[in-house]
Structures are given as structure tokens and as C-alpha cells.
PDB file of C-alpha atoms in Angstrom:
ATOM      1  CA  ASP A   1      19.205   1.300  10.507  1.00 48.00           C
ATOM      2  CA  TRP A   2      18.725  -2.365  10.025  1.00 48.00           C
ATOM      3  CA  SER A   3      20.547  -3.488  12.858  1.00 50.00           C
ATOM      4  CA  LEU A   4      17.532  -2.188  15.556  1.00 48.00           C
ATOM      5  CA  TYR A   5      15.287  -4.214  14.427  1.00 52.00           C
ATOM      6  CA  VAL A   6      16.508  -8.050  13.496  1.00 51.00           C
ATOM      7  CA  THR A   7      19.772 -10.029  14.361  1.00 60.00           C
ATOM      8  CA  PRO A   8      21.874 -10.005  11.679  1.00 65.00           C
ATOM      9  CA  LEU A   9      20.623 -12.270   8.797  1.00 68.00           C
ATOM     10  CA  ARG A  10      21.604 -13.493   5.550  1.00 74.00           C
ATOM     11  CA  TRP A  11      19.908 -14.972   3.210  1.00 81.00           C
ATOM     12  CA  THR A  12      20.671 -16.690  -0.255  1.00 83.00           C
ATOM     13  CA  SER A  13      20.559 -14.126  -2.670  1.00 85.00           C
ATOM     14  CA  CYS A  14      18.748 -15.245  -6.033  1.00 90.00           C
ATOM     15  CA  ARG A  15      17.705 -13.687  -9.549  1.00 92.00           C
ATOM     16  CA  ALA A  16      14.322 -11.983  -7.526  1.00 93.00           C
ATOM     17  CA  ASP A  17      16.493 -10.036  -5.393  1.00 91.00           C
ATOM     18  CA  SER A  18      18.588  -8.236  -7.687  1.00 91.00           C
ATOM     19  CA  GLU A  19      15.006  -7.292 -10.062  1.00 92.00           C
ATOM     20  CA  ALA A  20      13.739  -6.403  -6.896  1.00 93.00           C
ATOM     21  CA  ALA A  21      16.423  -3.597  -6.469  1.00 90.00           C
ATOM     22  CA  LYS A  22      14.326  -1.275  -8.445  1.00 94.00           C
ATOM     23  CA  HIS A  23      10.634  -1.839  -6.960  1.00 96.00           C
ATOM     24  CA  GLY A  24      11.217   1.145  -4.611  1.00 96.00           C
ATOM     25  CA  SER A  25      12.011   3.758  -7.091  1.00 96.00           C
ATOM     26  CA  THR A  26       9.170   2.369  -8.817  1.00 96.00           C
ATOM     27  CA  VAL A  27       6.952   3.562  -6.435  1.00 97.00           C
ATOM     28  CA  GLN A  28       8.373   6.849  -5.477  1.00 97.00           C
ATOM     29  CA  SER A  29       7.995   7.587  -9.520  1.00 98.00           C
ATOM     30  CA  TYR A  30       4.395   7.011  -9.574  1.00 98.00           C
ATOM     31  CA  LEU A  31       4.028   9.392  -6.414  1.00 98.00           C
ATOM     32  CA  GLU A  32       5.997  12.094  -8.212  1.00 98.00           C
ATOM     33  CA  GLU A  33       4.477  11.388 -11.829  1.00 97.00           C
ATOM     34  CA  ALA A  34       1.844  10.193 -11.439  1.00 97.00           C
ATOM     35  CA  ILE A  35      -0.304  10.796  -7.862  1.00 98.00           C
ATOM     36  CA  ARG A  36       1.174  14.536  -6.928  1.00 97.00           C
ATOM     37  CA  PRO A  37       0.355  15.854 -10.174  1.00 98.00           C
ATOM     38  CA  ALA A  38      -3.365  14.939 -11.045  1.00 97.00           C
ATOM     39  CA  LEU A  39      -4.067  15.773  -6.986  1.00 97.00           C
ATOM     40  CA  ALA A  40      -2.524  19.688  -7.489  1.00 97.00           C
ATOM     41  CA  ALA A  41      -4.799  19.569 -10.824  1.00 97.00           C
ATOM     42  CA  LEU A  42      -8.081  18.670  -9.088  1.00 96.00           C
ATOM     43  CA  GLU A  43      -6.836  20.450  -6.445  1.00 95.00           C
ATOM     44  CA  GLY A  44      -6.538  23.993  -8.222  1.00 95.00           C
ATOM     45  CA  ARG A  45      -9.760  23.561 -10.215  1.00 93.00           C
ATOM     46  CA  ILE A  46     -11.445  23.466  -6.533  1.00 93.00           C
ATOM     47  CA  SER A  47      -9.630  25.980  -5.105  1.00 91.00           C
ATOM     48  CA  ALA A  48     -10.851  28.287  -8.097  1.00 90.00           C
ATOM     49  CA  LEU A  49     -13.784  27.435  -8.075  1.00 91.00           C
ATOM     50  CA  ARG A  50     -14.461  28.422  -4.127  1.00 87.00           C
ATOM     51  CA  LYS A  51     -13.415  31.483  -5.918  1.00 85.00           C
ATOM     52  CA  SER A  52     -15.729  31.806  -8.560  1.00 84.00           C
ATOM     53  CA  GLU A  53     -18.427  34.675  -8.081  1.00 81.00           C
ATOM     54  CA  ASP A  54     -20.680  32.348 -10.573  1.00 82.00           C
ATOM     55  CA  ALA A  55     -23.482  31.055  -8.722  1.00 76.00           C
ATOM     56  CA  GLY A  56     -24.161  27.204 -10.199  1.00 75.00           C
ATOM     57  CA  ASP A  57     -20.322  26.678  -9.490  1.00 74.00           C
ATOM     58  CA  VAL A  58     -21.080  25.746  -6.183  1.00 77.00           C
ATOM     59  CA  PHE A  59     -23.059  22.772  -7.395  1.00 78.00           C
ATOM     60  CA  LEU A  60     -19.435  21.917  -9.071  1.00 88.00           C
ATOM     61  CA  LEU A  61     -17.807  22.241  -6.442  1.00 90.00           C
ATOM     62  CA  ALA A  62     -19.293  19.695  -4.570  1.00 85.00           C
ATOM     63  CA  ASP A  63     -18.774  17.159  -7.426  1.00 91.00           C
ATOM     64  CA  MET A  64     -14.894  18.401  -7.939  1.00 92.00           C
ATOM     65  CA  GLU A  65     -14.569  17.484  -4.052  1.00 91.00           C
ATOM     66  CA  ASP A  66     -16.589  14.028  -4.766  1.00 91.00           C
ATOM     67  CA  VAL A  67     -13.744  13.659  -7.737  1.00 94.00           C
ATOM     68  CA  LEU A  68     -10.754  14.378  -5.474  1.00 95.00           C
ATOM     69  CA  ARG A  69     -11.643  12.020  -2.172  1.00 92.00           C
ATOM     70  CA  GLU A  70     -12.511   9.196  -4.977  1.00 93.00           C
ATOM     71  CA  THR A  71      -9.427   9.895  -6.546  1.00 96.00           C
ATOM     72  CA  ARG A  72      -7.033   9.653  -3.653  1.00 95.00           C
ATOM     73  CA  ARG A  73      -9.280   6.588  -2.810  1.00 93.00           C
ATOM     74  CA  SER A  74      -8.107   5.105  -6.239  1.00 95.00           C
ATOM     75  CA  PHE A  75      -4.124   5.930  -5.825  1.00 97.00           C
ATOM     76  CA  GLY A  76      -4.549   4.137  -2.513  1.00 96.00           C
ATOM     77  CA  LEU A  77      -5.663   1.087  -4.234  1.00 95.00           C
ATOM     78  CA  SER A  78      -3.562   1.307  -7.028  1.00 97.00           C
ATOM     79  CA  LEU A  79      -0.501   1.056  -4.390  1.00 97.00           C
ATOM     80  CA  GLN A  80      -1.966  -1.469  -3.445  1.00 97.00           C
ATOM     81  CA  ALA A  81      -2.482  -3.380  -6.360  1.00 97.00           C
ATOM     82  CA  ILE A  82       1.323  -2.310  -7.187  1.00 97.00           C
ATOM     83  CA  TRP A  83       2.695  -3.849  -3.787  1.00 97.00           C
ATOM     84  CA  GLU A  84       1.201  -7.231  -4.050  1.00 97.00           C
ATOM     85  CA  ARG A  85       2.307  -7.734  -7.239  1.00 97.00           C
ATOM     86  CA  GLN A  86       5.939  -6.791  -6.850  1.00 97.00           C
ATOM     87  CA  LEU A  87       5.917  -9.011  -4.064  1.00 98.00           C
ATOM     88  CA  ARG A  88       4.108 -11.672  -5.936  1.00 97.00           C
ATOM     89  CA  ARG A  89       6.462 -12.162  -8.376  1.00 97.00           C
ATOM     90  CA  TYR A  90       9.340 -11.681  -6.060  1.00 96.00           C
ATOM     91  CA  LEU A  91       8.071 -14.277  -4.283  1.00 97.00           C
ATOM     92  CA  GLN A  92       7.765 -16.571  -7.407  1.00 97.00           C
ATOM     93  CA  GLY A  93      11.287 -16.283  -8.328  1.00 96.00           C
ATOM     94  CA  CYS A  94      12.373 -17.308  -5.180  1.00 95.00           C
ATOM     95  CA  ALA A  95      10.475 -19.974  -5.091  1.00 96.00           C
ATOM     96  CA  GLU A  96      11.520 -21.304  -8.541  1.00 95.00           C
ATOM     97  CA  ALA A  97      15.040 -20.273  -7.882  1.00 94.00           C
ATOM     98  CA  LEU A  98      15.505 -21.937  -4.462  1.00 93.00           C
ATOM     99  CA  ARG A  99      12.858 -24.546  -4.257  1.00 94.00           C
ATOM    100  CA  PRO A 100      12.620 -25.868  -7.922  1.00 93.00           C
ATOM    101  CA  GLY A 101       9.989 -28.538  -8.511  1.00 90.00           C
ATOM    102  CA  SER A 102       7.837 -27.100  -5.248  1.00 93.00           C
ATOM    103  CA  ASP A 103       4.436 -26.073  -5.441  1.00 94.00           C
ATOM    104  CA  LEU A 104       5.619 -22.969  -3.900  1.00 96.00           C
ATOM    105  CA  ALA A 105       6.035 -20.727  -6.961  1.00 95.00           C
ATOM    106  CA  VAL A 106       2.048 -21.544  -7.862  1.00 96.00           C
ATOM    107  CA  LYS A 107       1.418 -20.516  -3.604  1.00 95.00           C
ATOM    108  CA  ALA A 108       3.117 -17.058  -4.742  1.00 96.00           C
ATOM    109  CA  THR A 109       0.401 -16.504  -7.070  1.00 95.00           C
ATOM    110  CA  LYS A 110      -2.936 -17.779  -6.081  1.00 94.00           C
ATOM    111  CA  ALA A 111      -2.239 -16.984  -1.441  1.00 96.00           C
ATOM    112  CA  GLY A 112      -3.977 -14.630  -0.070  1.00 95.00           C
ATOM    113  CA  TRP A 113      -2.363 -11.920   2.274  1.00 95.00           C
ATOM    114  CA  SER A 114      -1.823 -14.395   5.114  1.00 95.00           C
ATOM    115  CA  GLY A 115      -0.561 -17.143   3.073  1.00 96.00           C
ATOM    116  CA  LEU A 116       2.105 -14.665   1.713  1.00 97.00           C
ATOM    117  CA  LEU A 117       3.723 -13.809   4.808  1.00 97.00           C
ATOM    118  CA  ASP A 118       3.933 -17.847   5.556  1.00 97.00           C
ATOM    119  CA  LEU A 119       5.314 -17.756   2.378  1.00 97.00           C
ATOM    120  CA  PHE A 120       8.231 -15.117   2.759  1.00 96.00           C
ATOM    121  CA  GLU A 121       8.980 -16.670   6.361  1.00 94.00           C
ATOM    122  CA  GLU A 122       9.378 -20.105   4.418  1.00 94.00           C
ATOM    123  CA  LEU A 123      11.302 -18.516   1.601  1.00 95.00           C
ATOM    124  CA  ARG A 124      13.700 -15.910   3.167  1.00 92.00           C
ATOM    125  CA  GLY A 125      13.723 -17.682   7.047  1.00 90.00           C
ATOM    126  CA  ILE A 126      12.562 -13.877   8.419  1.00 91.00           C
ATOM    127  CA  ARG A 127       9.121 -12.937   8.930  1.00 93.00           C
ATOM    128  CA  LEU A 128       8.174 -10.162   7.029  1.00 95.00           C
ATOM    129  CA  GLN A 129       6.337  -8.655   9.947  1.00 95.00           C
ATOM    130  CA  SER A 130       9.802  -7.867  11.683  1.00 92.00           C
ATOM    131  CA  PHE A 131      10.573  -5.215   8.744  1.00 94.00           C
ATOM    132  CA  PRO A 132       9.562  -1.656  10.176  1.00 94.00           C
ATOM    133  CA  SER A 133       7.445  -0.804   7.530  1.00 96.00           C
ATOM    134  CA  PHE A 134       5.295  -4.105   7.881  1.00 96.00           C
ATOM    135  CA  ALA A 135       2.641  -1.920   9.840  1.00 96.00           C
ATOM    136  CA  GLU A 136       1.658   0.420   7.098  1.00 97.00           C
ATOM    137  CA  LEU A 137       2.018  -2.494   4.549  1.00 98.00           C
ATOM    138  CA  ASP A 138      -1.027  -3.949   6.766  1.00 97.00           C
ATOM    139  CA  VAL A 139      -2.379  -0.905   6.447  1.00 97.00           C
ATOM    140  CA  LEU A 140      -2.497  -0.803   2.959  1.00 97.00           C
ATOM    141  CA  HIS A 141      -3.909  -4.562   2.894  1.00 96.00           C
ATOM    142  CA  LEU A 142      -6.389  -3.536   4.658  1.00 95.00           C
ATOM    143  CA  LEU A 143      -7.521  -0.433   2.987  1.00 95.00           C
ATOM    144  CA  GLY A 144      -7.221  -2.174  -1.101  1.00 94.00           C
ATOM    145  CA  ASN A 145     -10.400  -5.329   0.269  1.00 92.00           C
ATOM    146  CA  ALA A 146     -11.657  -2.639   2.032  1.00 90.00           C
ATOM    147  CA  CYS A 147     -11.625  -0.596  -1.233  1.00 88.00           C
ATOM    148  CA  ARG A 148     -12.530  -3.899  -3.238  1.00 88.00           C
ATOM    149  CA  HIS A 149     -14.638  -5.577  -1.107  1.00 80.00           C
ATOM    150  CA  GLY A 150     -16.914  -3.041   0.741  1.00 79.00           C
ATOM    151  CA  GLU A 151     -18.636  -4.399   4.848  1.00 81.00           C
ATOM    152  CA  GLY A 152     -16.319  -6.880   5.907  1.00 83.00           C
ATOM    153  CA  PRO A 153     -13.542  -7.728   8.597  1.00 89.00           C
ATOM    154  CA  SER A 154     -10.952  -5.268   6.491  1.00 90.00           C
ATOM    155  CA  LEU A 155     -13.210  -2.720   6.854  1.00 90.00           C
ATOM    156  CA  HIS A 156     -14.153  -3.178  10.485  1.00 88.00           C
ATOM    157  CA  ALA A 157      -9.616  -3.564  11.292  1.00 92.00           C
ATOM    158  CA  LEU A 158      -9.220  -0.271   9.053  1.00 92.00           C
ATOM    159  CA  ALA A 159     -11.714   1.493  10.921  1.00 88.00           C
ATOM    160  CA  GLY A 160     -10.261   0.286  14.717  1.00 88.00           C
ATOM    161  CA  ARG A 161      -6.949   1.010  13.210  1.00 91.00           C
ATOM    162  CA  CYS A 162      -6.894   4.435  11.364  1.00 91.00           C
ATOM    163  CA  PRO A 163      -9.903   6.344  12.126  1.00 87.00           C
ATOM    164  CA  ASP A 164      -8.012   9.088  10.648  1.00 87.00           C
ATOM    165  CA  LEU A 165      -9.316   7.506   7.009  1.00 90.00           C
ATOM    166  CA  TRP A 166     -12.703   9.259   7.855  1.00 86.00           C
ATOM    167  CA  PRO A 167     -12.706  12.993   8.339  1.00 79.00           C
ATOM    168  CA  TRP A 168     -15.995  12.987  10.265  1.00 71.00           C
ATOM    169  CA  PRO A 169     -16.763  10.447  13.315  1.00 61.00           C
ATOM    170  CA  TRP A 170     -18.926   8.017  12.695  1.00 56.00           C
ATOM    171  CA  PRO A 171     -21.666   5.954  15.364  1.00 52.00           C
ATOM    172  CA  ASP A 172     -20.146   3.335  17.000  1.00 52.00           C
ATOM    173  CA  PRO A 173     -21.923   0.734  16.045  1.00 51.00           C
ATOM    174  CA  PRO A 174     -22.086   0.584  13.023  1.00 55.00           C
ATOM    175  CA  PRO A 175     -18.517   1.258  11.457  1.00 60.00           C
ATOM    176  CA  PRO A 176     -18.308   3.771   8.569  1.00 74.00           C
ATOM    177  CA  SER A 177     -18.884   2.966   4.864  1.00 83.00           C
ATOM    178  CA  ALA A 178     -16.086   2.363   2.500  1.00 83.00           C
ATOM    179  CA  ALA A 179     -17.450   4.304   0.488  1.00 82.00           C
ATOM    180  CA  GLY A 180     -16.527   7.138   3.412  1.00 84.00           C
ATOM    181  CA  LEU A 181     -13.071   6.367   2.981  1.00 88.00           C
ATOM    182  CA  ASP A 182     -10.821   9.719   2.269  1.00 91.00           C
ATOM    183  CA  VAL A 183      -7.293   8.711   1.859  1.00 94.00           C
ATOM    184  CA  SER A 184      -5.339  12.103   2.310  1.00 94.00           C
ATOM    185  CA  LEU A 185      -2.363  12.979   0.370  1.00 96.00           C
ATOM    186  CA  ASP A 186       0.167  12.046   3.577  1.00 96.00           C
ATOM    187  CA  ARG A 187      -1.618   8.773   3.943  1.00 96.00           C
ATOM    188  CA  LEU A 188      -0.152   7.786   0.437  1.00 97.00           C
ATOM    189  CA  GLU A 189       3.394   8.994   0.549  1.00 98.00           C
ATOM    190  CA  ARG A 190       3.602   6.736   3.900  1.00 97.00           C
ATOM    191  CA  PHE A 191       2.205   4.050   1.988  1.00 98.00           C
ATOM    192  CA  VAL A 192       4.998   4.636  -1.012  1.00 98.00           C
ATOM    193  CA  GLU A 193       7.691   5.525   1.945  1.00 98.00           C
ATOM    194  CA  ALA A 194       6.372   2.100   3.469  1.00 98.00           C
ATOM    195  CA  ILE A 195       6.901   0.000   0.302  1.00 98.00           C
ATOM    196  CA  ALA A 196      10.578   1.742  -0.799  1.00 97.00           C
ATOM    197  CA  GLY A 197      11.594   0.925   2.839  1.00 96.00           C
ATOM    198  CA  PHE A 198      10.921  -2.619   2.448  1.00 96.00           C
ATOM    199  CA  TRP A 199      12.561  -2.994  -0.853  1.00 96.00           C
ATOM    200  CA  SER A 200      15.468  -1.006   0.363  1.00 93.00           C
ATOM    201  CA  ASP A 201      15.512  -3.059   3.752  1.00 90.00           C
ATOM    202  CA  ALA A 202      15.423  -6.676   1.315  1.00 89.00           C
ATOM    203  CA  THR A 203      18.305  -4.952  -1.303  1.00 86.00           C
ATOM    204  CA  TYR A 204      20.053  -4.516   2.048  1.00 83.00           C
ATOM    205  CA  ILE A 205      20.114  -7.643   3.150  1.00 79.00           C
ATOM    206  CA  TYR A 206      20.425  -9.060  -0.949  1.00 73.00           C
TER     207      TYR A 206
END
């Protein structure tokens, strides 16, 4: 229930709101039509290799397990990219409709994560941090940065908040490496739920 999280809110609706109504179904379709089948195929191959009596398959098994981890990590990065494009496109549309002649539409295409949060609040009158899905979306942002850039502040923050993304313990310090990230299907499902949940809440306000 939206009322449990924020005081009643009504914002000025624009075309960007109606266009964003389909964003949730887009990520859910991506989960069902791309992520699940790809991971299931790899897991099936790994299961067959584990049962194989061919001595050489033990080496292929290790390679396939690496491929599975890399694929899950890639899907996490893809979800972050989809979400960021959706949000930027939405904010750009809101800026063009609500603040024509300003530079806010340009900011929507260039701002970093904190800038997008500020822009959302400026255009919509509510902090994106107030949405119940924000915590998971913030983790998704950190994951995207860690996958793209490796060692850095995002990796450190991600390790502190989500140690479950590394299946083995690591010395303290240093933090684990980006190469050791293992994004489970459960975590990918949570990312999809957060993205879809955000757009559902935005549509509710609209």
C-alpha cells in the first residue's frame, strides 16, 4: 500500500508518465524470456558434466561454472543499464514537458546517480529515496559501477552492504574483487521486482 510509505501525493502528469507505464513489464519479460532460459541452459549443461564419467569433462565443468558466474554478472549489469536508460528517458520527458526551455532535459542525459536523484525530486516533488524499492535499486547502481569499473568506492560500498554477492569470505582489508562477484538468480529476481515495483508505484501516483 503506497500510503504506508509516503503522504498522499499527486504530481502533474505528462506524456512521460504514460510511456513509463510499460517499463515494468519490459524488465519482467527480460527475466522470463532471456535470463531464466539462459541460466537454465547453462545449469543443465553443468549438471550433465557433473554426472559425466569422461575424465576430461572435469576441466570443462570448471570452465562452464565460470561461464555461469560471468553470465549472471552480465545479466545484473544489463538490468542496471535497462533501469538507468528507463529513468533517464523518463526524467528527460518530464523535463521537456514541465520545464521547457530549461537545461534539465540535458541534465537527465548526463547526470550521475546522485544528480538523477536530485533531478527526480526537483521534477516530481518527492525523493526517489522515498520509494520502497529504492534500497534494492541503489544496490543495483553499485553493482553496475562495480562491474564496469572494478576497484573503487562502489565496490567497497557493495561489499559492505551485500557480502552475499561473494560466495567465499575475504580478508578484511582488502575488500573482494569485482571478478569474484557472483550474482544469484534470486538477486536478479529482486532487482527485477524493484524496477517493476518502482514503475508500478509511479504509475499509481500518475
